[in-house]
Amino acid sequence: MCKNLNLLTANTILNGKNKWYLIASILFLLGCQPSSNKNSFNPKSSVIPMPTLLEKKEEFFEAKFLNTKDDFKIREFELFKKQLKNYFPKKTIFSKSTSSKNFEIKIDETIDEDASFYELSIGQEFIVVKGGKKGVFYGLQTLFQLIVLNYDSISNSIRLPCLEIKDQNSFEHRGFLMDCCRHFFPLKTIKKYIDLLAIYKMNVLHWHLTEDQGWRIEIDKYPKLNTVGSWREDSTGKYGGFYTKKEIREIVKYAKERYIEVIPEIELPGHSQAAIASYPFLSCESKQIQVANSWGVFKDIYCAGNDSVFIFLEDIFQEITELFPSNRIHIGGDEAPKFRWENCEKCQKRMAQENLKDEHELQSYFIERIAKDLEKKNKSIIGWDEIIESKINSDVTIQSWRGFSGGIQAVKEGKKTIMSPTSHCYFDYDINSIDLEKVYTFNPIPSEIDSLESELIIGGECNLWSERIPSEKELDRKTFPRLLAMSEVLWTYRKDKFENFQNRVEDHYPVLSRLDVDYGIESSPVRLSSKINNRKIKAVVNSKIKNLEFTYQWNNEEAKPIKKNGEIEIPKSGKLTLQAYKNGKKYGDQKVEKFAVHLGLNSNIDYQYMYSLSYQAEGLSSLINGRLGSLDFKDGQWQGFSGKNLDVILSLDSLTSINKVSMNFYQYINSWIVVPSYISIMSSKDSLNWEIIKSVDSIGEIRKRGKFISSISFDSLETDAKYLKIFAKNYGKLPSWHEAAGAESWLFIDEIIVE
Ligand code: ACM
Ligand code: ZN
């Protein structure tokens, strides 16, 4: 966090009392009638991210042109002019006419060039932007927003609320990860995003350039990385591409002019299948493999026992460091299955020679060796939180993605940290799991961190992994409006009320449209909660979005209207379909949810092993709430256990005659979710004496690809019980043929249906 905030002690909006209407009325009475549009002028100060200090006055500035008289010979001003020209192609914003000057940029030489601090003062007759060069750049971005939010296109005049802003960043690292590997984006898209990042005061483009599915950067010394590694064969034919060195330089320069640092990510030792497909000697087995054409984690990774691999990587980093002026390089380090290393003579020999106790230490050896090479090249490294699973001595920055815990550990070890937990920062996730409000509640500084340690948390990033982002349109829908929340969290930190923020976001939609952003929705339009009473379920329709109407349809019956907070009785097992409407038009996708009405609803449940905090669904009520998980395993109903068995006891209200027990398991082998290998149910009348009533060995087909739900049902039980013990054995480590062989598998279950 920035330490100089003593300058700006409060994050306050001092709204002047709105006397404009009073002034307008007086002018009217004096016979000096303002034009009707003036009457309705309600100046907006909805800047995002909200400035640290903003004092709004009741007066306003109005002029036909920003009259600069003499030009300011600085790039920041040229860019600002270009921005306005692009936004208002048919209008003239600047003039050098003889009329008096009304706009001034003051570069304060006493302010550090790298300081983001700026002051913006808008008076009735005059606008001043003041700061160091960088500060002036940010001040002009704020002014850009104010101009586009308030421009009066009827009178063709620039109207602005009078105000005083003093502003500076809270976090120094405000990042956006763009994955150009899973899907390849043209330079035009990258430049559009750099422009957008600048407007919203983000300052890091984390450019993910190498992956299993494609190597995306030109390398002279190893041309096959581009002739082979940049292309994959998939159902659409040959897919891929790479950025030439000239293009990379162009992007780096374009970004730098907008105060955005481009940090390349060159993944190692995992996520390297495209490199291995180009040069098979890089892997433990040295076998020819293909550039990956599916999504997941792959077990063929760089061999840690072969010195040629390190020579290759040192050569790569030589070319990379010549292209990127940033003093930081991201080296990945995430999701590297250790299976090949465990079975490789060279890797095992390295471990013996270096006295490394396991493959995690071998990974640290790998990272340290790369860090040392990069240190010689005057670069420090950033790596995902896996790189501190084993001790690492080099000066590394940790990017925490598997929750906050990796970041907390890193900070406790004195390492700089960037927070980007999947819970708040993965914008590739569906809006159902991370909506605008969720992003707005993101606090990069967890409560476990004291104020001194918090200095090590340099900021956060939102990540746009592109497996399911094949186009710029989808990138827009996933990024916006969530990026606005991230920008405010990272720039302003001490935040506005969400409702106020939401109102400001509303003001930005027309701006985003004009900036060619095909933004998505703020949250899923329909949410359901449920109540259970006397084994009867009532579904309740909720929404965080204002002014929507809804319909619901039970099974194939006719759709009926329902209001927000309306309740729907679920009479028996079946399917409910909901649709939201805005102004009579469908808003968002249908929501379909299946229900099971059964004897176990709301029974008591005890867990031998707790579910994972990342997949807790609805917690203790989740498996007995009558709501069934869908094919989206992040829908909030599926409960997940990593490497652990499901072992629960259901206590029913009373001794019950039970005929059937069924349950749903999920399999999506690419995400390591596998149906259990063994399931049993036991029953008891008193919770002391148990009898196994049924068991089944190995269900489902472990090799089956895709996402599917496997329902297992134990019929004809004819038992009287008050207690049921359900045991489902986790598959265990992923088998050798799996791309991520050796990793812990997940068991996902939803609902234990008792009939
Ligand atoms: C990651 O999402 N694998 C860093
Ligand atoms: Zn090896």
Coordinates of N, CA, C and O in Angstrom, one line a residue, residues 28 119 153 155 183 242 290 297 333 348 446 460 520 539 544 557 590 627 698 716:
F28 N -34.3 32.6 -13.6 CA -35.6 32.6 -14.3 C -36.4 33.8 -14.0 O -36.9 34.6 -14.8
E119 N -3.7 16.4 -8.7 CA -4.8 17.3 -8.3 C -5.6 17.7 -9.5 O -4.9 18.1 -10.5
S153 N -24.5 17.2 -25.7 CA -24.4 17.1 -27.1 C -25.5 18.0 -27.8 O -25.4 18.2 -29.0
S155 N -26.1 21.3 -26.9 CA -25.5 22.6 -27.1 C -24.0 22.5 -27.5 O -23.4 23.4 -27.7
H183 N -6.7 -18.9 -26.2 CA -7.2 -18.3 -27.4 C -6.2 -17.1 -27.7 O -5.7 -16.5 -26.8
F242 N 1.3 -16.4 -33.3 CA 2.3 -15.9 -32.3 C 2.5 -14.4 -32.6 O 2.2 -13.9 -33.7
Q290 N 2.1 -33.9 -28.9 CA 1.4 -32.8 -29.7 C 1.2 -31.6 -28.8 O 1.1 -31.7 -27.6
V297 N -4.6 -29.9 -17.0 CA -3.2 -29.8 -16.5 C -2.5 -31.0 -17.1 O -3.1 -32.1 -17.1
G333 N 5.0 -21.6 -12.6 CA 5.2 -22.4 -11.4 C 4.0 -23.1 -10.9 O 4.1 -24.0 -10.0
Q348 N 15.7 -38.0 -10.7 CA 16.0 -38.7 -9.5 C 17.5 -38.5 -9.1 O 17.8 -38.3 -8.0
P446 N -5.9 -9.8 3.8 CA -6.7 -10.6 4.7 C -6.5 -10.2 6.2 O -5.4 -9.6 6.5
G460 N -3.2 -6.5 -6.4 CA -4.0 -7.6 -6.9 C -4.1 -7.7 -8.4 O -3.7 -6.8 -9.1
G520 N -20.9 -7.4 -20.1 CA -21.8 -8.4 -19.6 C -22.7 -7.9 -18.5 O -22.9 -6.7 -18.3
A539 N -39.3 -22.5 -2.9 CA -38.2 -21.8 -3.5 C -38.6 -20.3 -3.5 O -39.7 -20.0 -3.8
K544 N -30.3 -9.5 -7.4 CA -29.6 -8.3 -6.9 C -29.8 -7.1 -7.9 O -29.3 -6.0 -7.7
E557 N -45.3 -27.2 -17.4 CA -46.5 -26.4 -17.3 C -46.3 -25.0 -17.9 O -45.2 -24.7 -18.2
Q590 N -31.8 -18.4 -19.0 CA -32.8 -19.2 -18.1 C -32.0 -19.8 -17.0 O -30.9 -20.2 -17.1
R627 N -32.3 -29.5 -3.3 CA -31.9 -28.8 -4.5 C -30.7 -29.6 -5.2 O -29.7 -29.9 -4.5
S698 N -16.6 -49.4 -7.5 CA -16.3 -48.7 -8.7 C -17.5 -48.4 -9.6 O -18.0 -49.2 -10.3
S716 N -34.9 -51.2 -3.3 CA -35.5 -52.3 -2.6 C -34.8 -52.6 -1.3 O -34.5 -53.7 -0.9

